[in-house]
Amino acid sequence: MDTNWIINTIGQLANIGDGERGITRLAFSDEERRAKEYAAELMRQAGLSVRFDAIGNVIGRLEGTDSTAKVVLTGSHLDTPPDGGKYDGVVGVVGGLAAIKELMARGPLTLPVELVVFTAEESSRFGYATIGSKVMTGLTNASSWNRVKDQTGLTLKQIVKDSGLNLAEIKGAVRNRDAIQAFVELHIEGGPYLERYRHSIGIVEAIAAPTRLRILIEGQAAHSGSTPMDERKDALVSAAMIVLAVQDIAMEHAHQGTVGTVGIMRVYPNAMNVVPGRVEMGVDIRGVDHASIIDTIQDLKDAISTIADGQDTPISIDVLASEKPVKLDDSIALTVEGVCNDLGLKYSRMPSRAGHDTMNMAKIAPAGLIFIPCHKGISHNIEEYAAPEDIVNGINVLTETLYKLAK
Ligand code: GLV
Ligand code: MN
Ligand code: MN
């Protein structure tokens, strides 16, 4: 395994969208496109045949000796949240290519192997995640993309069009489930457990699913000097109460693995001398226990309705995404476990608390997700770090897993 090439390539990708506070390659941005083109060029250099599908997923293919055989897929994404890190998604793309290069050096495999760089995995831009893999698995279609907007109000439909993609062709990116043998993704854990337990590899058994709410609070904008305190309809006060409600309710459900976050708040008119008249907020609820997620959301809806009445600020809730936790394939987990044992690597079976393209791929193929530790569990942050030896361990496990699946 060429560690220098791996670390250097991760470094090259980090130059695309590099800013003072982190790396920003938002979904469908020019930076994401450039990163995908860079990856496509690396795949060509490695000898893969490369195509872009109708949603801009990059697919590099290594032929097997049986041209009629099902394909083994691996891959991840190259978009980031605002001010993100170097490793989220990147490890699975660069690692996937390093693994395929290693397999090529060993000689022909029976099954073809493909590396996918999924478009638009992160939810940061639209509150709607894993768009490339949702398209690939038929879980979304362009007709619903008028509802999905970025922070500037541009619809996903418009942005996809402006990226030069043809909406009428999107369906052509859907893969036939009968043609896929397996999907395996390599990714940083994005949380603290592997490092804490000093385990090299996480074998993911289930992926937490996000529910995302856009909440609109209607107060009344008013003069911040002359409006008496007991005559205000301050939308930001209601918003603050909702932030605390999310925190309290998620804490009550935390023992079931459920978490809740308010990550977006927009205040209107956002002026020092005006009582806030309107607030939009984004809430992200996740967990691996579906019943607990449903209870959390119901408790939150009840709390929001009490706040709306008490503060006399009508509040509407738009459910942007409501996904179910996804169970991954047992036999692939067993294969990965066997590989870890063969390589003498300590591993944990664990859930993934972050979302990944694997959760969509699992709907059409036996799917597995392999984690490596990331320092202090920090992710979606410039401080995100995975040590070279952990990355190489992860790639070795991915290589041997792909080998067993495709040989
Ligand atoms: C992906 O990074 C997520 O937000 O789960
Ligand atoms: Mn991420
Ligand atoms: Mn990711």
GROMACS .gro file of N, CA and C and ligand atoms in nm, residues 77 88-89 121-122 187 356, ligand 3:
model
   22
   77HIS      N    1  -1.802   1.013  -0.073
   77HIS     CA    2  -1.836   1.144  -0.133
   77HIS      C    3  -1.723   1.244  -0.114
   88ASP      N    4  -1.362   1.330   0.595
   88ASP     CA    5  -1.501   1.284   0.583
   88ASP      C    6  -1.531   1.264   0.435
   89GLY      N    7  -1.561   1.141   0.395
   89GLY     CA    8  -1.588   1.112   0.254
   89GLY      C    9  -1.462   1.083   0.175
  121GLU      N   10  -2.353   1.439  -0.075
  121GLU     CA   11  -2.388   1.355   0.040
  121GLU      C   12  -2.433   1.437   0.161
  122GLU      N   13  -2.370   1.552   0.180
  122GLU     CA   14  -2.395   1.630   0.303
  122GLU      C   15  -2.529   1.703   0.295
  187HIS      N   16  -1.507   0.481   0.582
  187HIS     CA   17  -1.535   0.617   0.629
  187HIS      C   18  -1.472   0.638   0.766
  356HIS      N   19  -2.479   0.812   0.594
  356HIS     CA   20  -2.383   0.779   0.489
  356HIS      C   21  -2.458   0.729   0.366
  410MN      MN   22  -1.931   1.150   0.509
   0.00000   0.00000   0.00000
